[in-house]
Amino acid sequence: MIAHGISGLLRPLLSGLNASKIRFIYVCAVTEQHSAPAKRGSRRGFSTTHKLQDAPGEPSSAGQVTVHFINRDGERLTATAKEGESLLEVVVNQNLAIDGFGACEGTLACSTCHLIFEKNTFQKLETVSDEELDMLDLAYGLTETSRLGCQVRMKKWMDGLTVRVPMDVSDIRRQLGAGEQSKQ
């Protein structure tokens, strides 16, 4: 019923197009509306980010790298990463409990994936871009060995890497969430 109303509204706009093409587009659109909803992943802290990389099948042990995160509360979180995966992707894909991590989902628009590296590891990392430096300027707890997790990709030589999550993070969502709770 609604579909007929929509096609009636669109008919004058689409009168110049071939009718068979219109029906095909219309049928595809209606079919997609009735497909099963996508599964929602579990939430991490403030983020609703789902897996950032699609990984078909079971990952093999080749190309796997172990990485350790020291969380804000001192808890050690260990994950297995794929070579080429960013540290942000590791946290998101493995649903690690790092509160507020990766608010911009790797678009280099925030500093919530700020990580602190050991000096010898930091010196081996690829050069920091100007865009990353601009975002690091906004990070709380900035150190000489700070980097954004979305910009550091895992390599085989990093196997056993340990990084620290800073004690605090600049995330406006925390302030908004706190304000909403106090109103209740």
XYZ file of N, CA, C and O in Angstrom:
736
model
N 0.823 -1.180 0.000
C 0.000 0.000 0.000
C 0.877 1.257 0.000
O 0.688 2.126 -0.821
N 1.830 1.316 0.929
C 2.742 2.453 0.977
C 3.588 2.498 -0.287
O 3.843 3.563 -0.836
N 3.999 1.317 -0.758
C 4.825 1.245 -1.957
C 4.097 1.847 -3.153
O 4.693 2.544 -3.968
N 2.785 1.589 -3.287
C 2.025 2.156 -4.405
C 1.976 3.669 -4.293
O 2.056 4.376 -5.284
N 1.850 4.181 -3.078
C 1.837 5.631 -2.882
C 3.150 6.269 -3.270
O 3.184 7.324 -3.899
N 4.251 5.625 -2.926
C 5.573 6.140 -3.274
C 5.768 6.133 -4.774
O 6.234 7.107 -5.362
N 5.382 5.025 -5.427
C 5.557 4.963 -6.882
C 4.690 6.003 -7.566
O 5.071 6.563 -8.595
N 3.516 6.285 -6.997
C 2.659 7.319 -7.561
C 3.297 8.691 -7.471
O 3.165 9.511 -8.387
N 3.995 8.962 -6.391
C 4.687 10.247 -6.236
C 5.888 10.351 -7.161
O 6.207 11.425 -7.668
N 6.583 9.241 -7.378
C 7.789 9.259 -8.199
C 7.501 9.201 -9.689
O 8.331 9.590 -10.494
N 6.310 8.703 -10.070
C 5.991 8.511 -11.482
C 6.202 9.779 -12.301
O 6.864 9.736 -13.338
N 5.713 10.951 -11.885
C 5.940 12.153 -12.708
C 7.427 12.515 -12.821
O 7.884 12.976 -13.857
N 8.185 12.264 -11.770
C 9.609 12.596 -11.795
C 10.394 11.677 -12.714
O 11.393 12.057 -13.313
N 9.959 10.433 -12.797
C 10.701 9.435 -13.543
C 10.097 9.123 -14.907
O 10.463 8.155 -15.550
N 9.172 9.946 -15.371
C 8.460 9.639 -16.608
C 9.372 9.516 -17.811
O 9.062 8.799 -18.752
N 10.519 10.155 -17.796
C 11.448 10.076 -18.910
C 12.274 8.804 -18.931
O 12.909 8.487 -19.927
N 12.279 8.020 -17.857
C 13.084 6.801 -17.798
C 12.316 5.607 -18.330
O 11.088 5.580 -18.341
N 13.022 4.614 -18.729
C 12.438 3.355 -19.195
C 11.702 2.692 -18.030
O 12.250 2.509 -16.953
N 10.462 2.299 -18.225
C 9.619 1.738 -17.164
C 10.203 0.463 -16.575
O 10.088 0.217 -15.380
N 10.868 -0.364 -17.369
C 11.427 -1.607 -16.824
C 12.554 -1.311 -15.845
O 12.731 -2.004 -14.864
N 13.313 -0.267 -16.108
C 14.378 0.106 -15.178
C 13.792 0.601 -13.863
O 14.304 0.306 -12.793
N 12.706 1.336 -13.943
C 12.064 1.849 -12.737
C 11.580 0.687 -11.886
O 11.790 0.652 -10.684
N 10.910 -0.281 -12.504
C 10.416 -1.434 -11.749
C 11.570 -2.192 -11.100
O 11.476 -2.624 -9.965
N 12.683 -2.369 -11.819
C 13.838 -3.085 -11.275
C 14.385 -2.372 -10.040
O 14.621 -2.989 -9.012
N 14.575 -1.081 -10.132
C 15.082 -0.299 -8.995
C 14.088 -0.381 -7.848
O 14.452 -0.600 -6.705
N 12.816 -0.229 -8.156
C 11.771 -0.260 -7.152
C 11.727 -1.618 -6.443
O 11.685 -1.702 -5.229
N 11.775 -2.714 -7.203
C 11.747 -4.056 -6.622
C 12.965 -4.281 -5.746
O 12.866 -4.809 -4.649
N 14.146 -3.858 -6.200
C 15.365 -4.028 -5.392
C 15.258 -3.266 -4.088
O 15.617 -3.775 -3.036
N 14.753 -2.041 -4.140
C 14.651 -1.231 -2.930
C 13.678 -1.854 -1.942
O 13.950 -1.931 -0.753
N 12.538 -2.329 -2.424
C 11.558 -2.947 -1.537
C 12.107 -4.240 -0.958
O 11.969 -4.510 0.223
N 12.804 -5.036 -1.763
C 13.382 -6.297 -1.293
C 14.399 -6.044 -0.191
O 14.415 -6.736 0.814
N 15.239 -5.025 -0.347
C 16.254 -4.729 0.666
C 15.634 -4.306 1.983
O 16.167 -4.576 3.038
N 14.471 -3.645 1.926
C 13.823 -3.217 3.163
C 13.368 -4.395 3.993
O 13.274 -4.320 5.202
N 13.040 -5.521 3.330
C 12.510 -6.668 4.040
C 13.577 -7.688 4.418
O 13.262 -8.733 4.952
N 14.845 -7.416 4.128
C 15.897 -8.365 4.491
C 16.113 -8.335 5.992
O 15.742 -7.389 6.671
N 16.742 -9.363 6.502
C 16.977 -9.482 7.955
C 17.889 -8.366 8.428
O 18.821 -7.985 7.729
N 17.625 -7.799 9.594
C 18.481 -6.734 10.108
C 19.879 -7.252 10.408
O 20.048 -8.411 10.779
N 20.861 -6.369 10.260
C 22.251 -6.741 10.544
C 22.412 -6.983 12.035
O 21.759 -6.355 12.852
N 23.288 -7.912 12.364
C 23.569 -8.186 13.772
C 24.316 -7.011 14.369
O 25.201 -6.459 13.757
N 23.975 -6.635 15.564
C 24.652 -5.552 16.251
C 25.721 -6.145 17.145
O 25.481 -7.104 17.850
N 26.916 -5.564 17.086
C 28.003 -6.028 17.933
C 27.835 -5.505 19.345
O 27.049 -4.606 19.595
N 28.565 -6.048 20.255
C 28.490 -5.559 21.621
C 29.205 -4.222 21.710
O 30.072 -3.911 20.914
N 28.819 -3.421 22.655
C 29.390 -2.076 22.788
C 30.619 -2.103 23.682
O 30.703 -2.848 24.628
N 31.591 -1.227 23.345
C 32.792 -1.060 24.144
C 32.763 0.348 24.693
O 32.792 1.287 23.924
N 32.730 0.503 25.954
C 32.771 1.843 26.532
C 31.723 2.720 25.892
O 30.549 2.417 25.905
N 32.173 3.800 25.266
C 31.263 4.732 24.625
C 31.024 4.397 23.165
O 30.143 4.919 22.554
N 31.850 3.586 22.579
C 31.823 3.385 21.141
C 30.816 2.333 20.718
O 30.592 1.359 21.411
N 30.213 2.559 19.547
C 29.338 1.561 18.947
C 30.013 0.976 17.718
O 29.371 0.409 16.870
N 31.308 1.144 17.642
C 32.066 0.675 16.495
C 31.987 -0.833 16.370
O 32.160 -1.552 17.332
N 31.726 -1.291 15.155
C 31.753 -2.715 14.873
C 33.128 -3.028 14.322
O 33.962 -2.146 14.166
N 33.369 -4.260 13.981
C 34.674 -4.631 13.456
C 35.068 -3.698 12.322
O 34.271 -3.404 11.448
N 36.307 -3.245 12.352
C 36.785 -2.318 11.340
C 37.309 -3.030 10.107
O 37.450 -2.428 9.067
N 37.611 -4.296 10.221
C 38.057 -5.073 9.072
C 37.257 -6.358 9.025
O 37.048 -6.996 10.048
N 36.812 -6.710 7.838
C 36.121 -7.977 7.692
C 37.164 -9.070 7.569
O 38.087 -8.965 6.784
N 37.010 -10.113 8.348
C 37.965 -11.218 8.321
C 37.216 -12.500 7.996
O 36.622 -13.107 8.879
N 37.215 -12.915 6.722
C 36.497 -14.133 6.383
C 37.198 -15.360 6.950
O 38.408 -15.467 6.901
N 36.411 -16.249 7.497
C 36.968 -17.503 8.003
C 37.762 -17.338 9.277
O 37.810 -16.281 9.885
N 38.393 -18.383 9.656
C 39.222 -18.422 10.867
C 40.624 -17.939 10.528
O 41.225 -18.405 9.572
N 41.179 -16.972 11.278
C 42.523 -16.492 10.969
C 43.565 -17.574 11.226
O 43.447 -18.356 12.161
N 44.587 -17.595 10.388
C 45.666 -18.562 10.596
C 46.694 -17.946 11.529
O 46.718 -16.750 11.752
N 47.582 -18.779 12.074
C 48.587 -18.263 12.998
C 49.690 -17.506 12.262
O 50.423 -16.742 12.873
N 49.817 -17.713 10.952
C 50.810 -16.965 10.170
C 50.382 -15.506 10.105
O 49.224 -15.201 9.872
N 51.303 -14.613 10.341
C 50.982 -13.185 10.300
C 50.330 -12.676 11.565
O 49.841 -11.565 11.590
N 50.310 -13.478 12.629
C 49.717 -13.073 13.898
C 50.794 -12.482 14.809
O 51.910 -12.978 14.861
N 50.419 -11.417 15.504
C 51.332 -10.720 16.398
C 50.621 -10.523 17.730
O 49.453 -10.146 17.757
N 51.319 -10.767 18.825
C 50.744 -10.556 20.152
C 51.049 -9.133 20.602
O 52.168 -8.653 20.455
N 50.035 -8.472 21.144
C 50.205 -7.110 21.657
C 49.525 -7.021 23.025
O 48.488 -7.638 23.246
N 50.151 -6.283 23.937
C 49.628 -6.099 25.288
C 49.297 -4.628 25.492
O 50.094 -3.752 25.140
N 48.132 -4.364 26.067
C 47.706 -3.016 26.415
C 47.653 -2.923 27.929
O 47.063 -3.791 28.577
N 48.266 -1.898 28.499
C 48.145 -1.640 29.931
C 47.054 -0.584 30.058
O 47.247 0.567 29.655
N 45.906 -0.979 30.572
C 44.740 -0.123 30.668
C 44.931 0.962 31.730
O 45.880 0.912 32.514
N 44.011 1.906 31.788
C 44.095 3.027 32.743
C 44.160 2.565 34.193
O 44.764 3.220 35.022
N 43.543 1.437 34.488
C 43.538 0.933 35.857
C 44.692 -0.024 36.136
O 44.750 -0.660 37.182
N 45.635 -0.132 35.179
C 46.790 -1.000 35.352
C 46.574 -2.428 34.888
O 47.494 -3.238 34.912
N 45.358 -2.751 34.455
C 45.056 -4.100 33.971
C 45.763 -4.342 32.637
O 45.799 -3.488 31.768
N 46.324 -5.526 32.486
C 47.027 -5.912 31.253
C 46.068 -6.705 30.366
O 45.564 -7.750 30.768
N 45.813 -6.179 29.177
C 44.938 -6.831 28.213
C 45.803 -7.347 27.072
O 46.561 -6.591 26.479
N 45.703 -8.624 26.770
C 46.515 -9.226 25.715
C 45.615 -9.582 24.545
O 44.520 -10.113 24.720
N 46.098 -9.266 23.339
C 45.330 -9.551 22.130
C 46.261 -10.097 21.056
O 47.468 -9.879 21.091
N 45.667 -10.783 20.105
C 46.399 -11.263 18.939
C 45.954 -10.430 17.757
O 44.756 -10.325 17.481
N 46.911 -9.823 17.080
C 46.610 -8.945 15.952
C 47.130 -9.553 14.658
O 48.011 -10.417 14.673
N 46.578 -9.087 13.565
C 47.074 -9.480 12.245
C 48.073 -8.430 11.796
O 47.916 -7.243 12.103
N 49.073 -8.854 11.060
C 49.999 -7.887 10.483
C 49.201 -6.927 9.609
O 48.306 -7.336 8.886
N 49.510 -5.628 9.714
C 48.820 -4.611 8.926
C 47.621 -4.004 9.621
O 47.121 -2.961 9.219
N 47.155 -4.627 10.686
C 46.020 -4.121 11.441
C 46.499 -2.974 12.335
O 47.573 -3.052 12.930
N 45.717 -1.902 12.445
C 46.100 -0.810 13.335
C 45.799 -1.206 14.775
O 44.983 -2.109 15.034
N 46.444 -0.540 15.713
C 46.185 -0.826 17.125
C 44.735 -0.511 17.488
O 44.141 -1.196 18.311
N 44.155 0.493 16.863
C 42.737 0.785 17.078
C 41.885 -0.386 16.605
O 40.962 -0.819 17.298
N 42.182 -0.939 15.452
C 41.434 -2.080 14.935
C 41.560 -3.288 15.866
O 40.594 -4.030 16.055
N 42.726 -3.465 16.461
C 42.912 -4.568 17.404
C 41.952 -4.402 18.578
O 41.239 -5.338 18.958
N 41.889 -3.202 19.150
C 41.020 -2.942 20.298
C 39.555 -3.156 19.920
O 38.806 -3.823 20.633
N 39.147 -2.620 18.785
C 37.751 -2.725 18.367
C 37.388 -4.157 17.983
O 36.389 -4.704 18.447
N 38.192 -4.772 17.137
C 37.872 -6.113 16.643
C 37.867 -7.168 17.735
O 37.154 -8.150 17.645
N 38.664 -6.957 18.773
C 38.715 -7.933 19.867
C 37.909 -7.471 21.079
O 37.952 -8.097 22.131
N 37.205 -6.349 20.903
C 36.307 -5.827 21.937
C 37.002 -5.696 23.289
O 36.467 -6.110 24.325
N 38.205 -5.121 23.276
C 38.960 -4.940 24.516
C 38.315 -3.845 25.361
O 37.833 -2.841 24.841
N 38.334 -4.023 26.659
C 37.682 -3.097 27.593
C 38.564 -1.892 27.877
O 39.156 -1.768 28.940
N 38.654 -1.002 26.879
C 39.369 0.255 27.067
C 38.338 1.349 26.860
O 37.942 1.658 25.740
N 37.876 1.921 27.953
C 36.776 2.869 27.959
C 37.063 4.092 27.094
O 38.092 4.744 27.231
N 36.149 4.398 26.169
C 36.227 5.598 25.359
C 37.259 5.571 24.256
O 37.550 6.599 23.648
N 37.824 4.436 23.949
C 38.923 4.327 22.990
C 38.403 4.368 21.558
O 37.495 3.637 21.198
N 38.952 5.258 20.741
C 38.643 5.283 19.311
C 37.334 5.934 18.944
O 36.593 5.418 18.111
N 37.034 7.088 19.508
C 35.753 7.754 19.265
C 35.506 8.078 17.800
O 34.390 7.952 17.320
N 36.541 8.466 17.067
C 36.340 8.865 15.663
C 36.471 7.679 14.713
O 36.383 7.842 13.500
N 36.659 6.494 15.260
C 36.733 5.258 14.486
C 37.851 5.252 13.452
O 37.730 4.704 12.365
N 38.959 5.904 13.781
C 40.138 5.855 12.925
C 40.179 6.890 11.821
O 40.958 6.752 10.886
N 39.373 7.937 11.917
C 39.363 8.965 10.874
C 40.346 10.091 11.150
O 40.357 11.080 10.436
N 41.147 9.956 12.167
C 42.156 10.948 12.557
C 41.498 12.300 12.890
O 41.928 13.358 12.474
N 40.389 12.204 13.643
C 39.656 13.399 14.022
C 39.568 13.583 15.536
O 38.846 14.449 16.008
N 40.281 12.749 16.295
C 40.280 12.877 17.754
C 41.588 12.296 18.289
O 42.430 11.863 17.519
N 41.713 12.267 19.591
C 42.928 11.689 20.184
C 42.583 10.609 21.206
O 43.383 10.308 22.076
N 41.404 10.011 21.089
C 40.974 9.030 22.086
C 41.679 7.683 21.959
O 41.562 6.854 22.856
N 42.410 7.456 20.860
C 43.174 6.204 20.732
C 44.653 6.446 21.053
O 45.519 5.675 20.652
N 44.915 7.490 21.824
C 46.267 7.850 22.248
C 46.885 6.709 23.048
O 46.291 6.194 23.978
N 48.089 6.318 22.639
C 48.839 5.259 23.324
C 50.258 5.729 23.597
O 50.797 6.562 22.857
N 50.862 5.186 24.630
C 52.231 5.539 24.993
C 53.111 4.307 24.786
O 52.815 3.227 25.302
N 54.177 4.481 24.022
C 55.088 3.394 23.667
C 56.363 3.478 24.486
O 56.727 4.546 24.974
N 57.053 2.345 24.604
C 58.390 2.352 25.188
C 59.311 3.056 24.202
O 59.113 2.983 22.982
N 60.335 3.733 24.711
C 61.198 4.559 23.872
C 61.840 3.775 22.716
O 61.840 4.235 21.581
N 62.377 2.593 23.005
C 63.053 1.830 21.943
C 62.074 1.404 20.843
O 62.430 1.357 19.674
N 60.837 1.104 21.201
C 59.818 0.750 20.208
C 59.399 1.985 19.422
O 59.275 1.948 18.191
N 59.183 3.091 20.121
C 58.757 4.339 19.489
C 59.724 4.755 18.383
O 59.309 5.209 17.316
N 61.014 4.592 18.632
C 62.029 4.998 17.659
C 61.998 4.156 16.387
O 62.457 4.590 15.345
N 61.424 2.958 16.447
C 61.339 2.075 15.286
C 60.066 2.293 14.458
O 59.957 1.774 13.357
N 59.111 3.036 15.009
C 57.834 3.246 14.315
C 58.013 4.176 13.116
O 58.955 4.962 13.064
N 57.068 4.083 12.181
C 57.083 4.959 11.012
C 56.932 6.415 11.456
O 56.448 6.699 12.546
N 57.312 7.329 10.609
C 57.272 8.760 10.898
C 55.847 9.226 11.184
O 54.902 8.787 10.544
N 55.721 10.131 12.119
C 54.431 10.710 12.495
C 54.040 11.751 11.446
O 54.842 12.620 11.089
N 52.795 11.703 10.976
C 52.308 12.687 9.996
C 51.937 13.990 10.706
O 51.713 14.013 11.927
N 51.847 15.057 9.945
C 51.436 16.352 10.510
C 50.024 16.273 11.082
O 49.739 16.864 12.123
N 49.141 15.544 10.406
C 47.761 15.409 10.878
C 47.721 14.703 12.237
O 46.971 15.096 13.126
N 48.547 13.662 12.386
C 48.593 12.956 13.665
C 49.151 13.866 14.748
O 48.635 13.885 15.875
N 50.179 14.633 14.432
C 50.742 15.570 15.414
C 49.694 16.581 15.868
O 49.628 16.921 17.056
N 48.868 17.057 14.936
C 47.809 18.005 15.291
C 46.835 17.392 16.287
O 46.414 18.039 17.243
N 46.473 16.137 16.085
C 45.547 15.459 17.004
C 46.224 15.141 18.332
O 45.599 15.238 19.384
N 47.496 14.794 18.296
C 48.226 14.520 19.539
C 48.310 15.766 20.410
O 48.350 15.662 21.639
N 48.320 16.946 19.793
C 48.323 18.189 20.569
C 47.111 18.290 21.489
O 47.140 18.989 22.497
N 46.037 17.599 21.149
C 44.804 17.637 21.940
C 44.739 16.531 22.985
O 43.808 16.485 23.788
N 45.714 15.642 22.985
C 45.677 14.473 23.864
C 46.085 14.828 25.291
O 47.009 15.606 25.514
N 45.387 14.223 26.255
C 45.772 14.344 27.655
C 46.922 13.379 27.928
O 46.986 12.297 27.358
N 47.833 13.766 28.797
C 48.924 12.883 29.194
C 49.939 12.648 28.089
O 50.578 11.603 28.049
N 50.105 13.612 27.205
C 51.023 13.498 26.074
C 52.461 13.296 26.567
O 52.904 13.938 27.507
N 53.172 12.371 25.940
C 54.569 12.111 26.268
C 55.402 12.194 24.987
O 54.855 12.344 23.891
N 56.708 12.062 25.127
C 57.603 12.070 23.959
C 57.422 10.818 23.104
O 57.838 10.785 21.956
N 56.808 9.788 23.667
C 56.628 8.532 22.931
C 55.149 8.238 22.673
O 54.741 7.086 22.562
N 54.331 9.280 22.580
C 52.903 9.124 22.314
C 52.631 8.987 20.828
O 53.259 9.660 20.006
N 51.687 8.133 20.502
C 51.191 7.986 19.125
C 49.699 7.687 19.203
O 49.180 7.316 20.252
N 49.012 7.843 18.080
C 47.607 7.478 17.990
C 47.518 6.038 17.480
O 48.150 5.693 16.477
N 46.742 5.222 18.156
C 46.615 3.818 17.801
C 46.071 3.588 16.402
O 46.369 2.574 15.777
N 45.304 4.535 15.885
C 44.756 4.376 14.533
C 45.823 4.547 13.460
O 45.626 4.156 12.309
N 46.975 5.077 13.826
C 48.034 5.356 12.862
C 49.192 4.377 12.926
O 50.094 4.426 12.107
N 49.180 3.483 13.891
C 50.266 2.514 14.046
C 49.764 1.145 13.606
O 48.837 0.594 14.206
N 50.371 0.633 12.560
C 49.987 -0.676 12.000
C 50.942 -1.742 12.517
O 52.151 -1.540 12.600
N 50.376 -2.896 12.857
C 51.154 -3.998 13.417
C 52.074 -4.613 12.366
O 51.687 -4.793 11.219
N 53.294 -4.886 12.800
C 54.293 -5.547 11.959
C 54.842 -6.736 12.740
O 54.745 -6.791 13.959
N 55.443 -7.667 12.050
C 55.948 -8.888 12.693
C 56.955 -8.566 13.804
O 56.949 -9.206 14.855
N 57.814 -7.561 13.601
C 58.822 -7.226 14.602
C 58.202 -6.723 15.907
O 58.856 -6.673 16.935
N 56.912 -6.378 15.885
C 56.234 -5.858 17.076
C 55.684 -6.958 17.978
O 55.053 -6.658 18.994
N 55.906 -8.226 17.623
C 55.376 -9.327 18.416
C 55.805 -9.168 19.878
O 56.987 -8.993 20.173
N 54.840 -9.183 20.797
C 55.117 -9.002 22.217
C 55.078 -7.550 22.661
O 55.354 -7.241 23.821
N 54.708 -6.654 21.765
C 54.638 -5.215 22.046
C 53.740 -4.930 23.249
O 52.688 -5.554 23.402
N 54.185 -3.993 24.095
C 53.363 -3.517 25.204
C 53.209 -2.009 25.067
O 54.198 -1.292 24.905
N 51.958 -1.536 25.100
C 51.658 -0.104 25.044
C 50.789 0.255 26.232
O 50.039 -0.573 26.738
N 50.909 1.497 26.681
C 50.112 1.976 27.809
C 49.028 2.922 27.316
O 49.259 3.757 26.452
N 47.845 2.786 27.897
C 46.760 3.727 27.653
C 46.932 4.842 28.683
O 47.122 4.552 29.867
N 46.915 6.108 28.263
C 47.086 7.199 29.234
C 46.017 7.161 30.327
O 44.940 6.590 30.136
N 46.309 7.776 31.444
C 45.395 7.763 32.582
C 44.073 8.462 32.284
O 43.048 8.110 32.834
N 44.068 9.457 31.406
C 42.833 10.177 31.102
C 42.723 10.359 29.600
O 43.696 10.216 28.861
N 41.539 10.699 29.149
C 41.275 10.880 27.735
C 40.381 12.109 27.545
O 39.552 12.401 28.404
N 40.581 12.810 26.447
C 39.733 13.944 26.107
C 38.594 13.421 25.242
O 38.782 13.117 24.074
N 37.410 13.301 25.843
C 36.262 12.749 25.129
C 35.005 13.459 25.620
O 34.543 13.230 26.724
N 34.446 14.332 24.791
C 33.280 15.126 25.162
C 32.091 14.235 25.515
O 31.225 14.620 26.283
N 32.055 13.018 24.984
C 30.943 12.118 25.282
C 30.877 11.801 26.770
O 29.793 11.584 27.313
N 32.011 11.782 27.433
C 32.006 11.543 28.885
C 31.284 12.673 29.597
O 30.478 12.452 30.475
N 31.614 13.912 29.202
C 30.980 15.068 29.833
C 29.485 15.089 29.548
O 28.685 15.378 30.427
N 29.103 14.782 28.324
C 27.683 14.756 27.976
C 26.959 13.667 28.739
O 25.858 13.870 29.237
N 27.563 12.508 28.848
C 26.960 11.397 29.591
C 26.807 11.734 31.062
O 25.780 11.440 31.680
N 27.804 12.397 31.640
C 27.746 12.777 33.046
C 26.656 13.814 33.258
O 25.923 13.784 34.241
N 26.501 14.744 32.321
C 25.471 15.777 32.415
C 24.082 15.190 32.336
O 23.175 15.584 33.042
N 23.884 14.198 31.459
C 22.581 13.560 31.315
C 22.215 12.787 32.575
O 21.071 12.786 32.992
N 23.190 12.131 33.199
C 22.903 11.365 34.407
C 22.522 12.272 35.556
O 21.667 11.947 36.350
N 23.145 13.463 35.646
C 22.845 14.364 36.753
C 21.466 14.996 36.590
O 20.873 15.443 37.563
N 20.905 15.034 35.375
C 19.583 15.587 35.144
C 18.488 14.638 35.602
O 17.367 15.037 35.827
N 18.817 13.349 35.710
C 17.784 12.357 36.040
C 17.465 12.321 37.499
O 18.004 12.665 38.390
